[in-house]
C-alpha cells in the first residue's frame, strides 16, 4: 500500500472542513487541513454567520432603545450610535472564534497547511508550493457570492457591495438598495435600517424568502413593511450605475416589473448585491482528477459524501443542499466517521433554517405547499399574539404552524415567526428526527410561560383543540 503524508487532508476550514478535520483527528486519523484565508472558520466565522449576528444583535438593542418595546415597558433612553465600537465588537467576535478553531486544531493535532490547495491527482495536492499526499481528501471549499451580470462589486469603500462589504460599512448609508430579498438581504438590510438607513429591497420573485413556507413568506413581507422597509417584489434590476456626486459617490439602480413594464430609477448611497451564493470549485484542479460538476456547478456525492473519484469526498456549500453552516458541520462529522469506517449519516429531510431578523423566522421539514404535493395533510396554526410570554414581552408578531400527515399524524414540517423562533425550532427538529406525531408534541409538557408553548398549541391545533385560541 502507498505511503501517504496524511490519512485525511481536508481542503477548506469552514464549518464543514474544520469540523471534519477535528472529528477525523479525534478518530485517530493523521489529519491536515488546507486553508488559504489568514484565519480559520471559513465564510461562517469570518464574513458570514458570526459577524452578521454580531451586527444584528447590536442593532436590535439600538432599535429597542430608540423606542417601541422599551418605551412600552417604561424605559426611556435616547441612544447614540457609536458605529466604530459596534464594528469593533464584530471584529472581536471574529477574532475570538477564529482563534478558538486554531486552538482546537492544535489541541487535536490537526496540521493547518496555510495556502490554497490544488489537486495534482486523487491523492495529492499542491499547497503553497509543496506537494502533500493523503489517502483521503475532503473537498470543503464552500461558496462565494453570485455576481449580478453587468454590476461590479467594490467592497473597498465602494457603493456597490456584497455581504462582506455590507458588514464592514464605516458609516450608516442614508439610502440603501438591497438586490435580492433572501436571507442575506433581509438580515443585513435589517441591520442598516435599524441604524437609520432607508432600505429598499428589490426581489425578482413575487414573495421574499424563496424555499420557505408560503404563509411565512407572506407574513414576513407584512412584518418587514411594517418595520419600514420598502419592498419591491416581482421586480428586476436592469442596471446599476455609479457616479461622483458632491465629492462622494452615489448609485442609480434601474428596476422594472419582472413581467415587463415601465422602468424606475432608485437612488442609493449603498447597493447590496445578495442574489445567492455559488460553490467554490475554480482553481481546485478538479480536471486533474476527472471530477465533473453538475448543472449547478456543485460536486455530487453519494449518501456517504464520497465523490465518483476514489478517495475524494465532498461536504458543505460545495455540494447540493441548503447552504447552511450547521448542515456543513453535520456533514463534516459524517464524512470523517465514514472515512474511519464508521457509519456517518445526515438526515437531509430535517435541516432547520433560521433568518435572524426580529422577529426571527425559522422552519424545518416540508412547507405546506410541498407537503400537499405528497398527499393529504393536517395543519395547526397558533398566533404568537395568543402566547402569554410573547404578549407580555411586547412581541405580538408571528405564528407557529405545524404540518402533519393526515393519516399517520407524523409531523412533516414546522414553521415559526417569533422573537426566538431560531431557538424554538430546535425542539421541532428533534421531534421530527424521532419521528414524532403532532400528538406527541401536543402531549409533551412545555414550561410556562415560554414562547415554545406556541409549538405545543399549534400541534394541538392540528387536531382542532388548542386551549388559548
Ligand atoms: P465555507 O465556510 O465557505 O468555508 C470554505 C473555506 O474553504 C473558506 O475559508 C475558503 O477560504 C477555503 N477554501 C476555498 N478554496 C480553497 C482551496 N482551494 N484551498 C484551501 N482553502 C480553500 N449559515 C447559517 O447556518 N447560519 C447563518 O446565520 C448564516 N449566516 C450567513 C451570513 C452571511 C453574510 C453569509 C455570506 C453566509 C451565512 N451563512 C449562514 C452560510 C454559511 O456561512 C455557509 O453555509 C457555511 O459557511 C458553509 O460552510 P463550508 O465549510 O461549506 O464553507
Ligand atoms: P438567497 O438564495 O437566500 O436569496 C437570494 C434572493 O435573490 C432570492 O430571493 C432570489 O429570488 C433573488 N434574486 C436572484 N436574482 C435576482 C435579481 N437579479 N434581482 C432581484 N432578486 C434576485 O441568497 P442570499 O440571501 O444571497 O444568501 C446566500 C446563502 O447564504 C443562502 O443560501 C443562505 O442559506 C445562506 N445564508 C444563511 C443565513 C442564515 O442561515 N441565517 C444568513 C445568510 C446567508
Coordinates of C-alpha atoms and ligand atoms in Angstrom, one line a residue:
X1 CA 0.0 0.0 0.0
X2 CA 1.2 3.5 -0.8
X3 CA 2.6 5.7 1.9
X4 CA 0.8 9.0 2.4
X5 CA 1.7 12.1 4.4
X6 CA -1.8 12.0 6.0
X7 CA -4.8 9.7 6.4
X8 CA -7.1 12.7 5.8
X9 CA -6.5 16.0 4.1
X10 CA -9.4 18.5 4.3
X11 CA -9.4 21.4 1.8
X12 CA -11.1 24.4 3.4
X13 CA -11.5 25.3 7.1
X14 CA -15.1 26.5 7.2
X15 CA -17.7 24.8 9.5
X16 CA -17.7 21.8 7.2
X17 CA -13.9 21.5 6.8
X18 CA -12.7 22.3 10.3
X19 CA -15.3 20.0 11.9
X20 CA -14.4 17.2 9.5
X21 CA -10.7 17.7 10.4
X22 CA -11.2 17.7 14.1
X23 CA -13.5 14.7 14.0
X24 CA -11.1 12.7 11.8
X25 CA -8.3 13.5 14.3
X26 CA -10.5 12.5 17.2
X27 CA -11.0 9.2 15.5
X28 CA -7.2 8.6 15.4
X29 CA -6.6 9.6 11.8
X30 CA -3.5 11.7 10.9
X31 CA -5.1 14.8 9.6
X32 CA -4.3 18.1 7.9
X33 CA -6.5 21.0 6.8
X34 CA -5.5 23.4 4.0
X35 CA -6.9 26.9 4.3
X36 CA -5.9 29.9 2.2
X37 CA -7.5 32.6 4.4
X38 CA -5.5 34.3 7.1
X39 CA -7.8 32.8 9.8
X40 CA -9.7 29.6 10.2
X41 CA -13.5 29.3 10.3
X42 CA -14.4 29.9 6.6
X43 CA -17.2 32.1 5.5
X44 CA -19.2 31.4 8.6
X45 CA -16.8 32.8 11.2
X46 CA -15.1 35.5 9.1
X47 CA -17.7 37.1 6.9
X48 CA -21.0 35.2 7.4
X49 CA -23.0 33.8 10.3
X50 CA -21.0 35.3 13.2
X51 CA -20.2 38.8 12.0
X52 CA -23.8 39.2 10.7
X53 CA -25.2 38.1 14.0
X54 CA -22.8 40.5 15.9
X55 CA -24.4 43.4 14.0
X56 CA -27.9 42.0 14.1
X57 CA -27.7 41.6 17.9
X58 CA -26.2 45.1 18.5
X59 CA -28.6 46.9 16.1
X60 CA -31.5 45.1 17.7
X61 CA -30.6 46.7 21.0
X62 CA -30.1 50.1 19.3
X63 CA -33.6 49.9 17.8
X64 CA -35.2 48.7 21.0
X65 CA -33.6 51.7 22.8
X66 CA -35.0 54.1 20.2
X67 CA -38.5 53.4 21.5
X68 CA -41.1 50.8 20.7
X69 CA -41.0 47.9 23.1
X70 CA -38.6 49.6 25.6
X71 CA -40.7 52.7 25.9
X72 CA -43.8 50.5 26.3
X73 CA -42.0 48.9 29.3
X74 CA -41.3 52.2 30.9
X75 CA -37.6 52.6 29.8
X76 CA -36.9 55.8 28.1
X77 CA -33.4 56.5 26.7
X78 CA -32.1 58.4 23.7
X79 CA -29.4 56.1 22.2
X80 CA -26.4 57.4 20.4
X81 CA -24.8 55.3 17.7
X82 CA -21.1 54.6 18.2
X83 CA -20.5 52.6 14.9
X84 CA -16.8 52.1 15.4
X85 CA -17.4 50.4 18.7
X86 CA -20.3 48.3 17.2
X87 CA -17.9 47.3 14.4
X88 CA -15.2 46.7 16.9
X89 CA -17.2 44.1 18.8
X90 CA -18.0 42.4 15.5
X91 CA -14.2 42.1 14.9
X92 CA -13.7 40.9 18.5
X93 CA -16.2 38.1 17.9
X94 CA -14.5 37.0 14.7
X95 CA -11.0 37.1 16.4
X96 CA -12.1 35.2 19.4
X97 CA -13.9 32.5 17.5
X98 CA -11.4 32.0 14.6
X99 CA -8.6 31.9 17.2
X100 CA -10.7 29.2 19.0
X101 CA -10.6 27.0 16.0
X102 CA -6.8 27.4 15.8
X103 CA -6.6 26.3 19.4
X104 CA -8.9 23.3 18.7
X105 CA -6.6 22.3 15.7
X106 CA -3.6 22.4 18.0
X107 CA -5.4 20.5 20.7
X108 CA -6.5 17.8 18.3
X109 CA -3.2 17.7 16.4
X110 CA -4.7 18.8 13.1
X111 CA -1.9 20.4 10.9
X112 CA -3.0 23.7 9.3
X113 CA -1.5 23.9 5.8
X114 CA -1.6 27.6 5.0
X115 CA -2.5 28.2 1.4
X116 CA -4.9 27.3 -1.4
X117 CA -4.8 23.6 -2.4
X118 CA -4.9 22.3 -5.9
X119 CA -5.3 18.7 -6.9
X120 CA -2.4 17.1 -8.7
X121 CA -4.0 13.7 -8.6
X122 CA -6.6 12.0 -6.4
X123 CA -4.2 11.5 -3.5
X124 CA -2.0 14.6 -3.8
X125 CA -2.5 18.4 -3.7
X126 CA -0.1 21.3 -4.0
X127 CA -0.3 23.8 -1.2
X128 CA 2.0 26.9 -1.0
X129 CA 4.4 25.3 -3.5
X130 CA 4.6 22.0 -1.6
X131 CA 3.1 18.6 -2.6
X132 CA 1.2 16.9 0.2
X133 CA -0.3 13.4 -0.1
X134 CA -3.3 11.8 1.7
X135 CA -5.2 8.6 1.5
X136 CA -8.5 10.6 1.7
X137 CA -9.1 14.1 0.5
X138 CA -12.2 16.0 1.6
X139 CA -13.3 19.0 -0.5
X140 CA -14.9 21.6 1.8
X141 CA -14.2 24.7 -0.2
X142 CA -17.6 26.4 0.5
X143 CA -19.2 29.1 -1.6
X144 CA -18.9 32.7 -2.7
X145 CA -21.2 35.5 -3.7
X146 CA -23.0 35.1 -7.0
X147 CA -22.3 38.2 -9.1
X148 CA -25.1 40.1 -10.9
X149 CA -24.1 40.3 -14.6
X150 CA -23.0 43.8 -15.5
X151 CA -22.8 45.0 -11.9
X152 CA -19.3 45.4 -10.5
X153 CA -18.8 44.9 -6.7
X154 CA -16.3 47.1 -4.9
X155 CA -16.1 46.3 -1.2
X156 CA -13.3 48.7 -0.5
X157 CA -15.3 51.8 0.4
X158 CA -17.3 51.4 -2.8
X159 CA -21.0 51.9 -3.4
X160 CA -21.9 48.5 -4.7
X161 CA -21.0 45.8 -2.2
X162 CA -21.7 42.2 -1.4
X163 CA -22.4 40.8 2.1
X164 CA -18.7 41.2 3.1
X165 CA -18.8 44.9 2.2
X166 CA -22.2 45.4 3.8
X167 CA -20.8 44.0 7.1
X168 CA -17.9 46.5 7.0
X169 CA -19.6 49.8 6.2
X170 CA -17.9 52.6 8.1
X171 CA -21.0 54.8 8.2
X172 CA -24.7 54.3 8.0
X173 CA -26.0 54.8 4.5
X174 CA -28.8 57.3 4.0
X175 CA -30.4 55.2 1.3
X176 CA -29.6 51.5 0.7
X177 CA -30.9 49.3 -2.1
X178 CA -30.8 45.6 -1.4
X179 CA -30.9 43.4 -4.6
X180 CA -32.4 40.0 -3.5
X181 CA -35.0 39.5 -0.8
X182 CA -33.4 36.3 0.6
X183 CA -31.7 35.6 3.9
X184 CA -28.7 37.9 3.5
X185 CA -30.7 40.8 2.1
X186 CA -33.2 40.7 4.9
X187 CA -30.7 40.2 7.7
X188 CA -28.2 42.9 6.5
X189 CA -31.0 45.2 5.3
X190 CA -32.5 45.0 8.8
X191 CA -29.1 45.9 10.4
X192 CA -28.7 49.1 8.4
X193 CA -32.5 50.0 8.6
X194 CA -32.3 49.8 12.4
X195 CA -29.3 52.0 12.4
X196 CA -31.0 54.6 10.3
X197 CA -30.9 53.8 6.6
X198 CA -33.9 54.0 4.3
X199 CA -33.8 50.5 2.9
X200 CA -35.5 49.3 -0.3
X201 CA -35.4 45.5 -1.1
X202 CA -35.8 44.6 -4.8
X203 CA -36.8 41.0 -5.2
X204 CA -37.3 39.3 -8.6
X205 CA -40.0 36.8 -7.3
X206 CA -43.4 37.9 -6.1
X207 CA -42.5 37.0 -2.5
X208 CA -39.5 37.2 -0.2
X209 CA -37.5 34.2 1.1
X210 CA -37.9 31.5 -1.6
X211 CA -38.0 28.0 -0.3
X212 CA -39.8 28.9 2.9
X213 CA -43.5 28.1 3.6
X214 CA -46.0 30.3 1.7
X215 CA -47.8 31.7 4.8
X216 CA -44.4 32.5 6.3
X217 CA -43.3 34.4 3.2
X218 CA -46.5 36.5 3.1
X219 CA -46.3 37.3 6.9
X220 CA -42.6 38.1 6.7
X221 CA -43.3 40.7 3.9
X222 CA -46.1 42.3 6.1
X223 CA -43.7 42.5 9.1
X224 CA -40.7 43.9 7.2
X225 CA -43.0 46.6 5.6
X226 CA -44.4 47.5 9.0
X227 CA -40.9 47.9 10.2
X228 CA -40.3 50.5 7.4
X229 CA -38.5 48.5 4.7
X230 CA -39.7 49.3 1.2
X231 CA -40.3 46.1 -0.7
X232 CA -40.3 45.9 -4.5
X233 CA -41.5 42.4 -5.2
X234 CA -41.8 40.9 -8.6
X235 CA -39.2 43.4 -9.7
X236 CA -35.9 43.0 -11.6
X237 CA -32.8 45.2 -11.6
X238 CA -31.8 46.0 -15.2
X239 CA -28.7 48.1 -14.4
X240 CA -26.7 49.9 -11.7
X241 CA -24.6 53.0 -12.5
X242 CA -22.3 54.7 -10.0
X243 CA -21.4 58.4 -10.4
X244 CA -19.5 61.1 -8.4
X245 CA -21.9 63.4 -6.6
X246 CA -20.7 66.4 -4.5
X247 CA -17.4 64.7 -3.8
X248 CA -19.0 61.4 -2.9
X249 CA -20.3 58.5 -4.9
X250 CA -23.9 57.6 -5.5
X251 CA -25.7 54.8 -7.4
X252 CA -28.7 54.8 -9.6
X253 CA -30.5 51.4 -9.7
X254 CA -32.8 50.9 -12.6
X255 CA -35.6 48.4 -12.0
X256 CA -38.7 47.3 -13.8
X257 CA -41.5 44.8 -13.2
X258 CA -40.2 41.2 -13.7
X259 CA -43.1 40.6 -16.1
X260 CA -42.3 43.7 -18.1
X261 CA -43.4 47.3 -17.7
X262 CA -42.1 50.8 -17.0
X263 CA -38.6 51.2 -15.7
X264 CA -38.0 53.2 -12.5
X265 CA -34.7 54.6 -11.0
X266 CA -33.9 54.3 -7.3
X267 CA -31.0 56.3 -5.9
X268 CA -28.8 54.9 -3.2
X269 CA -25.6 55.5 -1.5
X270 CA -25.1 51.8 -0.9
X271 CA -26.3 48.9 -3.0
X272 CA -26.1 45.4 -1.6
X273 CA -26.0 42.6 -4.1
X274 CA -27.3 39.5 -2.4
X275 CA -28.8 37.2 -5.0
X276 CA -27.3 33.9 -3.8
X277 CA -24.0 32.1 -3.5
X278 CA -22.2 29.6 -5.8
X279 CA -19.8 26.8 -5.0
X280 CA -16.1 27.4 -4.9
X281 CA -14.5 24.9 -7.3
X282 CA -12.4 27.2 -9.6
X283 CA -8.7 26.7 -9.2
X284 CA -9.1 23.4 -7.4
X285 CA -7.7 21.4 -10.3
X286 CA -10.8 19.1 -10.5
X287 CA -9.8 18.4 -14.1
X288 CA -6.6 16.7 -12.9
X289 CA -8.7 14.1 -11.1
X290 CA -11.5 13.8 -13.7
X291 CA -14.2 15.1 -11.3
X292 CA -17.1 16.8 -13.2
X293 CA -19.6 19.3 -11.8
X294 CA -23.4 19.1 -12.0
X295 CA -25.5 21.6 -13.9
X296 CA -25.5 23.9 -10.8
X297 CA -21.7 23.8 -10.7
X298 CA -21.8 21.6 -7.5
X299 CA -19.9 18.5 -6.7
X300 CA -22.2 15.5 -6.4
X301 CA -21.6 12.8 -3.8
X302 CA -23.4 9.7 -2.5
X303 CA -25.0 9.4 0.9
X304 CA -21.6 8.8 2.5
X305 CA -20.2 12.1 0.9
X306 CA -17.9 10.1 -1.4
X307 CA -17.5 11.6 -4.9
X308 CA -17.1 9.5 -8.1
X309 CA -13.3 9.6 -7.6
X310 CA -12.0 7.0 -5.2
X311 CA -10.6 8.6 -2.0
X312 CA -12.1 12.0 -2.7
X313 CA -15.0 13.2 -0.6
X314 CA -17.0 16.5 -0.5
X315 CA -19.2 18.3 2.0
X316 CA -20.8 21.7 2.8
X317 CA -21.8 24.5 0.4
X318 CA -19.8 22.9 -2.4
X319 CA -22.3 20.0 -2.7
X320 CA -26.1 20.2 -3.2
X321 CA -28.5 21.1 -0.3
X322 CA -29.1 24.3 1.7
X323 CA -26.0 26.5 2.1
X324 CA -26.1 26.4 5.9
X325 CA -23.3 26.2 8.5
X326 CA -24.9 23.5 10.6
X327 CA -25.6 21.3 7.5
X328 CA -21.9 21.7 6.6
X329 CA -20.9 20.8 10.2
X330 CA -23.0 17.7 10.4
X331 CA -21.7 16.6 7.0
X332 CA -18.2 17.2 8.4
X333 CA -18.7 14.8 11.3
X334 CA -20.4 12.2 9.0
X335 CA -17.7 12.2 6.3
X336 CA -14.9 11.8 9.0
X337 CA -16.8 8.9 10.5
X338 CA -17.3 7.3 7.1
X339 CA -13.6 7.6 6.3
X340 CA -12.8 6.0 9.6
X341 CA -15.1 3.0 8.7
X342 CA -18.0 4.1 11.0
X343 CA -21.5 5.0 9.8
X344 CA -21.9 8.7 9.4
X345 CA -25.4 9.9 8.4
X346 CA -27.0 13.2 7.9
X347 CA -30.8 13.4 7.6
X348 CA -31.2 16.0 4.9
X349 CA -35.0 16.0 5.5
X350 CA -34.5 17.6 8.9
X351 CA -32.2 20.6 8.5
X352 CA -33.6 23.7 10.3
X353 CA -33.2 27.1 8.7
X354 CA -33.4 30.4 10.5
X355 CA -33.5 34.0 9.4
X356 CA -32.1 36.1 12.3
X357 CA -34.3 39.2 11.9
X358 CA -36.6 40.4 14.6
X359 CA -38.9 38.5 14.8
X360 CA -36.8 35.5 13.8
X361 CA -38.2 33.3 11.0
X362 CA -37.5 29.6 11.2
X363 CA -38.6 26.3 9.7
X364 CA -37.8 22.7 9.4
X365 CA -39.1 20.0 7.1
X366 CA -41.6 20.5 4.4
X367 CA -43.5 23.6 3.5
X368 CA -47.3 23.3 3.4
X369 CA -47.1 23.6 -0.4
X370 CA -44.6 20.7 -0.7
X371 CA -46.4 18.6 1.9
X372 CA -49.7 18.9 0.0
X373 CA -48.0 17.7 -3.2
X374 CA -47.0 14.4 -1.4
X375 CA -50.5 13.7 0.0
X376 CA -53.2 14.6 2.5
X377 CA -52.1 16.8 5.4
X378 CA -53.5 18.4 8.5
X379 CA -52.3 21.9 9.6
X380 CA -52.4 23.5 13.0
X381 CA -51.6 27.2 13.5
X382 CA -51.2 29.3 16.6
X383 CA -50.6 33.1 16.7
X384 CA -47.8 34.5 18.9
X385 CA -50.3 37.2 20.0
X386 CA -52.1 34.4 21.9
X387 CA -48.9 33.2 23.6
X388 CA -48.7 34.7 27.1
X389 CA -44.9 35.2 27.1
X390 CA -44.8 36.8 23.7
X391 CA -47.7 39.1 24.5
X392 CA -46.2 40.1 27.9
X393 CA -42.9 40.8 26.2
X394 CA -44.5 43.1 23.6
X395 CA -43.6 40.7 20.8
X396 CA -47.0 40.1 19.2
X397 CA -45.8 39.3 15.6
X398 CA -45.8 35.9 14.1
X399 CA -47.2 32.4 14.4
X400 CA -46.3 28.7 14.6
X401 CA -47.5 26.3 12.1
X402 CA -47.3 22.5 12.4
X403 CA -47.9 20.4 9.3
X404 CA -48.7 16.7 9.8
X405 CA -49.6 13.7 7.6
X406 CA -53.4 13.4 7.6
X407 CA -53.3 9.6 8.0
X408 CA -50.3 8.9 10.3
X409 CA -50.2 12.3 12.1
X410 CA -46.4 12.2 11.7
X411 CA -45.0 15.8 11.7
X412 CA -43.8 16.8 8.2
X413 CA -42.8 20.4 8.9
X414 CA -42.8 23.2 11.5
X415 CA -42.6 26.9 10.7
X416 CA -42.3 29.8 13.2
X417 CA -42.2 33.5 13.1
X418 CA -41.4 34.6 16.7
X419 CA -38.8 36.7 18.6
X420 CA -36.9 33.4 19.5
X421 CA -38.0 31.2 16.6
X422 CA -34.4 30.1 16.0
X423 CA -34.3 28.6 19.5
X424 CA -37.8 27.2 19.3
X425 CA -37.2 25.3 16.0
X426 CA -34.7 23.0 17.7
X427 CA -37.4 21.1 19.6
X428 CA -39.3 20.7 16.3
X429 CA -36.2 19.3 14.6
X430 CA -35.6 16.9 17.4
X431 CA -39.2 15.8 17.4
X432 CA -39.1 15.2 13.7
X433 CA -35.8 13.3 14.0
X434 CA -37.5 11.0 16.4
X435 CA -40.5 10.5 14.1
X436 CA -42.9 12.4 16.3
X437 CA -46.6 12.8 15.6
X438 CA -48.4 16.1 16.3
X439 CA -50.0 14.4 19.3
X440 CA -46.5 13.6 20.7
X441 CA -45.7 17.3 20.7
X442 CA -49.2 18.3 22.0
X443 CA -48.8 15.9 25.0
X444 CA -45.3 17.0 25.8
X445 CA -45.2 19.3 28.9
X446 CA -43.8 22.7 27.9
X447 CA -42.6 25.1 30.6
X448 CA -44.8 28.1 31.2
X449 CA -44.6 31.0 30.3
X450 CA -42.4 30.3 27.2
X451 CA -42.6 31.1 23.6
X452 CA -42.3 27.4 22.9
X453 CA -45.7 26.8 24.3
X454 CA -46.9 28.1 20.9
X455 CA -45.4 25.0 19.3
X456 CA -47.4 22.8 21.7
X457 CA -50.6 24.8 20.9
X458 CA -50.0 24.7 17.2
X459 CA -49.6 20.9 17.5
X460 CA -52.9 20.8 19.5
X461 CA -54.5 22.8 16.7
X462 CA -53.6 20.1 14.2
X463 CA -56.5 18.1 15.6
X464 CA -58.5 21.2 16.4
X465 CA -58.1 21.6 20.1
X466 CA -55.8 24.5 21.2
X467 CA -56.6 25.9 24.6
X468 CA -55.7 29.6 24.3
X469 CA -57.3 30.4 21.0
Ligands
LIG1 P1 -17.1 28.0 3.9 O1 -17.5 28.4 5.3 O2 -17.3 28.9 2.8 O3 -15.5 27.6 4.0 C1 -14.8 27.2 2.9 C2 -13.3 27.6 3.2 O4 -12.5 27.0 2.2 C3 -13.1 29.1 3.1 O5 -12.4 29.6 4.2 C4 -12.1 29.2 1.9 O6 -11.1 30.2 2.1 C5 -11.5 27.9 1.8 N1 -11.0 27.5 0.5 C6 -11.7 27.6 -0.7 N2 -11.0 27.0 -1.7 C7 -9.8 26.6 -1.1 C8 -8.7 25.9 -1.6 N3 -8.5 25.6 -2.9 N4 -7.7 25.6 -0.7 C9 -7.8 25.9 0.6 N5 -8.9 26.5 1.1 C10 -9.8 26.9 0.3 N6 -25.4 29.9 7.7 C11 -26.1 29.5 8.8 O7 -26.3 28.3 9.0 N7 -26.5 30.5 9.7 C12 -26.2 31.8 9.5 O8 -26.6 32.6 10.3 C13 -25.6 32.2 8.3 N8 -25.3 33.5 8.1 C14 -24.6 33.8 7.0 C15 -24.4 35.2 6.7 C16 -23.7 35.6 5.6 C17 -23.4 37.1 5.4 C18 -23.2 34.6 4.7 C19 -22.4 35.0 3.5 C20 -23.4 33.3 4.9 C21 -24.1 32.9 6.0 N9 -24.4 31.5 6.3 C22 -25.1 31.2 7.4 C23 -24.0 30.5 5.4 C24 -22.7 29.8 5.9 O9 -21.7 30.7 6.2 C25 -22.2 28.7 5.0 O10 -23.3 27.8 4.7 C26 -21.1 27.9 5.6 O11 -20.0 28.7 5.9 C27 -20.6 26.8 4.7 O12 -19.5 26.1 5.2 P2 -18.4 25.4 4.3 O13 -17.5 24.8 5.3 O14 -19.1 24.5 3.3 O15 -17.7 26.6 3.5
LIG2 P1 -30.9 33.6 -1.2 O1 -30.9 32.5 -2.2 O2 -31.4 33.4 0.2 O3 -31.7 34.8 -1.8 C1 -31.4 35.4 -3.0 C2 -32.7 36.2 -3.4 O4 -32.3 37.0 -4.6 C3 -33.8 35.2 -3.9 O5 -35.0 35.7 -3.2 C4 -33.9 35.4 -5.4 O6 -35.1 35.3 -5.9 C5 -33.4 36.9 -5.5 N1 -32.8 37.2 -6.8 C6 -32.0 36.4 -7.6 N2 -31.6 37.1 -8.7 C7 -32.2 38.4 -8.6 C8 -32.2 39.5 -9.3 N3 -31.5 39.6 -10.5 N4 -32.8 40.6 -8.9 C9 -33.6 40.6 -7.8 N5 -33.6 39.5 -7.0 C10 -32.9 38.4 -7.4 O7 -29.4 34.1 -1.2 P2 -28.6 35.1 -0.3 O8 -29.5 35.9 0.6 O9 -27.6 35.7 -1.1 O10 -27.9 34.1 0.7 C11 -27.0 33.1 0.2 C12 -26.9 31.9 1.0 O11 -26.3 32.1 2.3 C13 -28.3 31.3 1.2 O12 -28.3 30.1 0.6 C14 -28.4 31.1 2.7 O13 -28.7 29.8 3.0 C15 -27.0 31.5 3.3 N6 -27.3 32.3 4.4 C16 -27.9 31.8 5.5 C17 -28.2 32.7 6.6 C18 -28.9 32.1 7.7 O14 -29.0 30.9 7.9 N7 -29.5 32.9 8.6 C19 -27.9 34.0 6.5 C20 -27.3 34.5 5.4 C21 -27.0 33.6 4.4

